[in-house]
Amino acid sequence: NLVENLLSVTRLEEGRMNINLTTELVGDVIDEALKHVHVKSEKQKITVIQPDDLLLAQMDARLIVQVLINLLDNAIKYTPSDSQITITAKRNGSMVCISVADNGLGIPDEQKSRVFDMFYTGANRISDCRRSIGRRSLGLGLALCKSIINAHGGEISVADNQPSGTIFRFTLPAEEVTLHA
């Protein structure tokens, strides 16, 4: 998994990964990601807010599922077991905005600019791969998310949730529903 993530980031950054863009229902992609996420306990609650049931976006669904899994896994890993995690998906002009918000401790301001850097694991230090395996993050998940979203022509960002916690947001090109009579 580590090697595959590293190779994926490298291929995406170099433009060598084939992205299979199709029009997808955002709700279906979120549902698929949720099937692969393991909640720490029954107390941890994940809620999906999507006002528009027919929200469509251009994406490689397999890659966007991976982005959502990474963001959800981080939210679960870095919040207490009784936390609330909320996935919100809505249209914003020509883009679809998807966010994963938690009510944990949050990320210090001085670390926000580096969270998408490869091998950055917080606490102001670069990951030491020999000590990291099995103990803490290798700092590849968010770098992979950023590469995937950039390859889709979108943006990914991190912000504070209020009153506490973190929100990761990313955008994808929206797609219109076309009905043929």
PDB file of C-alpha atoms in Angstrom:
ATOM      1  CA  ASN A   1       0.000   0.000   0.000  1.00  0.00           C
ATOM      2  CA  LEU A   2       2.853   2.382   0.881  1.00  0.00           C
ATOM      3  CA  VAL A   3       4.683   1.687  -2.375  1.00  0.00           C
ATOM      4  CA  GLU A   4       1.467   1.974  -4.419  1.00  0.00           C
ATOM      5  CA  ASN A   5       0.656   5.356  -2.824  1.00  0.00           C
ATOM      6  CA  LEU A   6       4.181   6.625  -3.498  1.00  0.00           C
ATOM      7  CA  LEU A   7       4.041   5.442  -7.115  1.00  0.00           C
ATOM      8  CA  SER A   8       0.597   6.979  -7.577  1.00  0.00           C
ATOM      9  CA  VAL A   9       1.758  10.383  -6.314  1.00  0.00           C
ATOM     10  CA  THR A  10       4.802  10.243  -8.593  1.00  0.00           C
ATOM     11  CA  ARG A  11       2.785   9.209 -11.664  1.00  0.00           C
ATOM     12  CA  LEU A  12       0.175  11.898 -11.031  1.00  0.00           C
ATOM     13  CA  GLU A  13       2.793  14.600 -10.473  1.00  0.00           C
ATOM     14  CA  GLU A  14       4.570  13.624 -13.692  1.00  0.00           C
ATOM     15  CA  GLY A  15       1.320  13.383 -15.677  1.00  0.00           C
ATOM     16  CA  ARG A  16       1.864   9.684 -16.390  1.00  0.00           C
ATOM     17  CA  MET A  17      -1.265   8.337 -14.694  1.00  0.00           C
ATOM     18  CA  ASN A  18      -4.307   7.819 -16.882  1.00  0.00           C
ATOM     19  CA  ILE A  19      -7.334   9.511 -15.425  1.00  0.00           C
ATOM     20  CA  ASN A  20     -10.618   8.084 -16.661  1.00  0.00           C
ATOM     21  CA  LEU A  21     -12.980  11.075 -16.404  1.00  0.00           C
ATOM     22  CA  THR A  22     -16.676  10.259 -16.435  1.00  0.00           C
ATOM     23  CA  THR A  23     -19.801  11.965 -15.167  1.00  0.00           C
ATOM     24  CA  GLU A  24     -20.635  10.526 -11.753  1.00  0.00           C
ATOM     25  CA  LEU A  25     -23.272  11.051  -9.086  1.00  0.00           C
ATOM     26  CA  VAL A  26     -21.379  12.540  -6.154  1.00  0.00           C
ATOM     27  CA  GLY A  27     -23.640  10.754  -3.653  1.00  0.00           C
ATOM     28  CA  ASP A  28     -22.749   7.356  -5.131  1.00  0.00           C
ATOM     29  CA  VAL A  29     -19.032   8.086  -4.844  1.00  0.00           C
ATOM     30  CA  ILE A  30     -19.434   9.190  -1.207  1.00  0.00           C
ATOM     31  CA  ASP A  31     -21.447   6.023  -0.449  1.00  0.00           C
ATOM     32  CA  GLU A  32     -18.712   3.864  -1.994  1.00  0.00           C
ATOM     33  CA  ALA A  33     -16.018   5.553   0.107  1.00  0.00           C
ATOM     34  CA  LEU A  34     -18.066   5.037   3.275  1.00  0.00           C
ATOM     35  CA  LYS A  35     -18.152   1.284   2.602  1.00  0.00           C
ATOM     36  CA  HIS A  36     -14.346   1.211   2.952  1.00  0.00           C
ATOM     37  CA  VAL A  37     -14.000   3.329   6.090  1.00  0.00           C
ATOM     38  CA  HIS A  38     -13.735   1.668   9.481  1.00  0.00           C
ATOM     39  CA  VAL A  39     -15.148   3.754  12.293  1.00  0.00           C
ATOM     40  CA  LYS A  40     -13.194   3.413  15.558  1.00  0.00           C
ATOM     41  CA  SER A  41     -16.301   2.827  17.620  1.00  0.00           C
ATOM     42  CA  GLU A  42     -20.051   2.924  17.380  1.00  0.00           C
ATOM     43  CA  LYS A  43     -19.937   6.340  19.063  1.00  0.00           C
ATOM     44  CA  GLN A  44     -18.193   8.013  16.112  1.00  0.00           C
ATOM     45  CA  LYS A  45     -20.859   9.417  13.822  1.00  0.00           C
ATOM     46  CA  ILE A  46     -20.466  10.196  10.124  1.00  0.00           C
ATOM     47  CA  THR A  47     -23.180  12.339   8.552  1.00  0.00           C
ATOM     48  CA  VAL A  48     -23.605  13.172   4.864  1.00  0.00           C
ATOM     49  CA  ILE A  49     -25.193  16.479   3.869  1.00  0.00           C
ATOM     50  CA  GLN A  50     -26.041  16.807   0.191  1.00  0.00           C
ATOM     51  CA  PRO A  51     -28.936  19.149  -0.628  1.00  0.00           C
ATOM     52  CA  ASP A  52     -29.014  18.128  -4.310  1.00  0.00           C
ATOM     53  CA  ASP A  53     -29.588  14.388  -4.917  1.00  0.00           C
ATOM     54  CA  LEU A  54     -28.598  14.736  -8.576  1.00  0.00           C
ATOM     55  CA  LEU A  55     -25.254  16.416  -7.969  1.00  0.00           C
ATOM     56  CA  LEU A  56     -22.962  15.395 -10.829  1.00  0.00           C
ATOM     57  CA  ALA A  57     -19.239  15.932 -11.294  1.00  0.00           C
ATOM     58  CA  GLN A  58     -16.546  15.015 -13.820  1.00  0.00           C
ATOM     59  CA  MET A  59     -14.148  12.617 -12.100  1.00  0.00           C
ATOM     60  CA  ASP A  60     -12.291   9.373 -12.059  1.00  0.00           C
ATOM     61  CA  ALA A  61     -14.567   7.794  -9.439  1.00  0.00           C
ATOM     62  CA  ARG A  62     -11.938   5.285  -8.270  1.00  0.00           C
ATOM     63  CA  LEU A  63      -9.469   8.085  -7.481  1.00  0.00           C
ATOM     64  CA  ILE A  64     -12.036  10.336  -5.781  1.00  0.00           C
ATOM     65  CA  VAL A  65     -13.166   7.401  -3.615  1.00  0.00           C
ATOM     66  CA  GLN A  66      -9.502   7.121  -2.548  1.00  0.00           C
ATOM     67  CA  VAL A  67      -9.396  10.845  -1.685  1.00  0.00           C
ATOM     68  CA  LEU A  68     -12.518  10.509   0.454  1.00  0.00           C
ATOM     69  CA  ILE A  69     -11.211   7.374   2.185  1.00  0.00           C
ATOM     70  CA  ASN A  70      -7.937   9.162   3.035  1.00  0.00           C
ATOM     71  CA  LEU A  71      -9.735  12.237   4.398  1.00  0.00           C
ATOM     72  CA  LEU A  72     -12.229  10.152   6.399  1.00  0.00           C
ATOM     73  CA  ASP A  73      -9.523   7.859   7.776  1.00  0.00           C
ATOM     74  CA  ASN A  74      -7.580  10.921   8.962  1.00  0.00           C
ATOM     75  CA  ALA A  75     -10.698  12.416  10.571  1.00  0.00           C
ATOM     76  CA  ILE A  76     -11.332   9.133  12.391  1.00  0.00           C
ATOM     77  CA  LYS A  77      -7.684   8.680  13.370  1.00  0.00           C
ATOM     78  CA  TYR A  78      -7.192  12.189  14.775  1.00  0.00           C
ATOM     79  CA  THR A  79     -10.483  12.696  16.639  1.00  0.00           C
ATOM     80  CA  PRO A  80     -11.939  11.178  19.818  1.00  0.00           C
ATOM     81  CA  SER A  81     -14.289   8.207  19.454  1.00  0.00           C
ATOM     82  CA  ASP A  82     -17.396  10.303  20.176  1.00  0.00           C
ATOM     83  CA  SER A  83     -16.635  12.772  17.377  1.00  0.00           C
ATOM     84  CA  GLN A  84     -18.945  14.043  14.698  1.00  0.00           C
ATOM     85  CA  ILE A  85     -17.620  13.815  11.135  1.00  0.00           C
ATOM     86  CA  THR A  86     -19.631  15.532   8.420  1.00  0.00           C
ATOM     87  CA  ILE A  87     -19.287  15.116   4.669  1.00  0.00           C
ATOM     88  CA  THR A  88     -20.918  17.952   2.733  1.00  0.00           C
ATOM     89  CA  ALA A  89     -21.319  18.079  -1.040  1.00  0.00           C
ATOM     90  CA  LYS A  90     -22.808  21.022  -2.908  1.00  0.00           C
ATOM     91  CA  ARG A  91     -22.539  22.880  -6.154  1.00  0.00           C
ATOM     92  CA  ASN A  92     -20.662  26.169  -6.156  1.00  0.00           C
ATOM     93  CA  GLY A  93     -20.853  27.763  -9.609  1.00  0.00           C
ATOM     94  CA  SER A  94     -19.097  25.544 -12.145  1.00  0.00           C
ATOM     95  CA  MET A  95     -17.557  23.373  -9.416  1.00  0.00           C
ATOM     96  CA  VAL A  96     -18.742  20.816  -6.905  1.00  0.00           C
ATOM     97  CA  CYS A  97     -17.345  21.407  -3.419  1.00  0.00           C
ATOM     98  CA  ILE A  98     -16.940  18.395  -1.133  1.00  0.00           C
ATOM     99  CA  SER A  99     -15.813  18.799   2.455  1.00  0.00           C
ATOM    100  CA  VAL A 100     -14.942  16.467   5.301  1.00  0.00           C
ATOM    101  CA  ALA A 101     -15.255  18.212   8.663  1.00  0.00           C
ATOM    102  CA  ASP A 102     -14.523  16.916  12.150  1.00  0.00           C
ATOM    103  CA  ASN A 103     -14.752  18.355  15.657  1.00  0.00           C
ATOM    104  CA  GLY A 104     -11.372  17.142  16.919  1.00  0.00           C
ATOM    105  CA  LEU A 105      -8.448  19.231  18.138  1.00  0.00           C
ATOM    106  CA  GLY A 106      -7.691  20.703  14.716  1.00  0.00           C
ATOM    107  CA  ILE A 107      -4.386  21.412  12.992  1.00  0.00           C
ATOM    108  CA  PRO A 108      -2.140  24.223  14.247  1.00  0.00           C
ATOM    109  CA  ASP A 109      -1.889  27.186  11.851  1.00  0.00           C
ATOM    110  CA  GLU A 110       1.855  26.725  11.378  1.00  0.00           C
ATOM    111  CA  GLN A 111       1.275  23.190  10.049  1.00  0.00           C
ATOM    112  CA  LYS A 112      -1.590  23.935   7.639  1.00  0.00           C
ATOM    113  CA  SER A 113       0.679  25.096   4.812  1.00  0.00           C
ATOM    114  CA  ARG A 114       2.618  21.814   4.905  1.00  0.00           C
ATOM    115  CA  VAL A 115      -0.045  19.132   5.425  1.00  0.00           C
ATOM    116  CA  PHE A 116      -0.162  18.345   1.691  1.00  0.00           C
ATOM    117  CA  ASP A 117       3.637  17.971   1.414  1.00  0.00           C
ATOM    118  CA  MET A 118       4.915  14.463   0.767  1.00  0.00           C
ATOM    119  CA  PHE A 119       6.298  12.806   3.938  1.00  0.00           C
ATOM    120  CA  TYR A 120       5.114  15.632   6.212  1.00  0.00           C
ATOM    121  CA  THR A 121       3.434  14.198   9.311  1.00  0.00           C
ATOM    122  CA  GLY A 122       2.918  17.227  11.539  1.00  0.00           C
ATOM    123  CA  ALA A 123       4.717  18.051  14.753  1.00  0.00           C
ATOM    124  CA  ASN A 124       7.103  20.082  12.530  1.00  0.00           C
ATOM    125  CA  ARG A 125       9.118  17.120  11.358  1.00  0.00           C
ATOM    126  CA  ILE A 126       9.505  14.977   8.291  1.00  0.00           C
ATOM    127  CA  SER A 127       8.548  11.352   8.661  1.00  0.00           C
ATOM    128  CA  ASP A 128      11.292   8.827   9.358  1.00  0.00           C
ATOM    129  CA  CYS A 129      10.110   5.810   7.366  1.00  0.00           C
ATOM    130  CA  ARG A 130      11.949   3.274   9.528  1.00  0.00           C
ATOM    131  CA  ARG A 131      10.136   4.367  12.686  1.00  0.00           C
ATOM    132  CA  SER A 132       6.822   5.251  11.087  1.00  0.00           C
ATOM    133  CA  ILE A 133       5.603   1.918   9.840  1.00  0.00           C
ATOM    134  CA  GLY A 134       2.815   0.749  12.085  1.00  0.00           C
ATOM    135  CA  ARG A 135       3.163   3.660  14.487  1.00  0.00           C
ATOM    136  CA  ARG A 136       2.273   6.882  12.750  1.00  0.00           C
ATOM    137  CA  SER A 137       1.527   8.291   9.364  1.00  0.00           C
ATOM    138  CA  LEU A 138       4.059   8.224   6.549  1.00  0.00           C
ATOM    139  CA  GLY A 139       2.806  11.548   5.238  1.00  0.00           C
ATOM    140  CA  LEU A 140       1.624  10.254   1.857  1.00  0.00           C
ATOM    141  CA  GLY A 141      -2.180  10.289   2.168  1.00  0.00           C
ATOM    142  CA  LEU A 142      -2.751  14.034   1.866  1.00  0.00           C
ATOM    143  CA  ALA A 143      -0.009  14.408  -0.767  1.00  0.00           C
ATOM    144  CA  LEU A 144      -1.816  11.770  -2.829  1.00  0.00           C
ATOM    145  CA  CYS A 145      -5.145  13.581  -2.299  1.00  0.00           C
ATOM    146  CA  LYS A 146      -3.621  16.840  -3.529  1.00  0.00           C
ATOM    147  CA  SER A 147      -2.128  15.165  -6.622  1.00  0.00           C
ATOM    148  CA  ILE A 148      -5.455  13.518  -7.481  1.00  0.00           C
ATOM    149  CA  ILE A 149      -7.488  16.707  -7.052  1.00  0.00           C
ATOM    150  CA  ASN A 150      -4.961  18.782  -9.027  1.00  0.00           C
ATOM    151  CA  ALA A 151      -5.080  16.211 -11.847  1.00  0.00           C
ATOM    152  CA  HIS A 152      -8.868  16.717 -11.938  1.00  0.00           C
ATOM    153  CA  GLY A 153      -8.490  20.486 -12.294  1.00  0.00           C
ATOM    154  CA  GLY A 154      -9.738  21.078  -8.766  1.00  0.00           C
ATOM    155  CA  GLU A 155      -8.275  22.465  -5.567  1.00  0.00           C
ATOM    156  CA  ILE A 156      -7.904  21.059  -2.064  1.00  0.00           C
ATOM    157  CA  SER A 157      -7.524  23.075   1.127  1.00  0.00           C
ATOM    158  CA  VAL A 158      -7.589  22.810   4.905  1.00  0.00           C
ATOM    159  CA  ALA A 159      -9.289  25.183   7.352  1.00  0.00           C
ATOM    160  CA  ASP A 160     -10.422  25.360  10.955  1.00  0.00           C
ATOM    161  CA  ASN A 161     -13.860  24.041  11.853  1.00  0.00           C
ATOM    162  CA  GLN A 162     -15.818  26.058  14.407  1.00  0.00           C
ATOM    163  CA  PRO A 163     -15.790  25.780  17.366  1.00  0.00           C
ATOM    164  CA  SER A 164     -13.076  23.114  16.994  1.00  0.00           C
ATOM    165  CA  GLY A 165     -11.715  20.650  14.486  1.00  0.00           C
ATOM    166  CA  THR A 166     -10.652  20.641  10.872  1.00  0.00           C
ATOM    167  CA  ILE A 167     -12.332  20.924   7.475  1.00  0.00           C
ATOM    168  CA  PHE A 168     -10.732  19.538   4.328  1.00  0.00           C
ATOM    169  CA  ARG A 169     -12.407  20.842   1.149  1.00  0.00           C
ATOM    170  CA  PHE A 170     -11.877  19.897  -2.459  1.00  0.00           C
ATOM    171  CA  THR A 171     -13.481  20.866  -5.724  1.00  0.00           C
ATOM    172  CA  LEU A 172     -14.283  19.026  -8.931  1.00  0.00           C
ATOM    173  CA  PRO A 173     -15.752  20.277 -12.212  1.00  0.00           C
ATOM    174  CA  ALA A 174     -19.565  20.158 -12.006  1.00  0.00           C
ATOM    175  CA  GLU A 175     -21.602  18.466 -14.718  1.00  0.00           C
ATOM    176  CA  GLU A 176     -25.112  19.319 -15.840  1.00  0.00           C
ATOM    177  CA  VAL A 177     -27.996  16.868 -15.886  1.00  0.00           C
ATOM    178  CA  THR A 178     -29.186  16.418 -19.471  1.00  0.00           C
ATOM    179  CA  LEU A 179     -32.623  14.960 -19.954  1.00  0.00           C
ATOM    180  CA  HIS A 180     -33.556  13.626 -23.361  1.00  0.00           C
ATOM    181  CA  ALA A 181     -37.277  13.703 -24.107  1.00  0.00           C
TER     182      ALA A 181
END
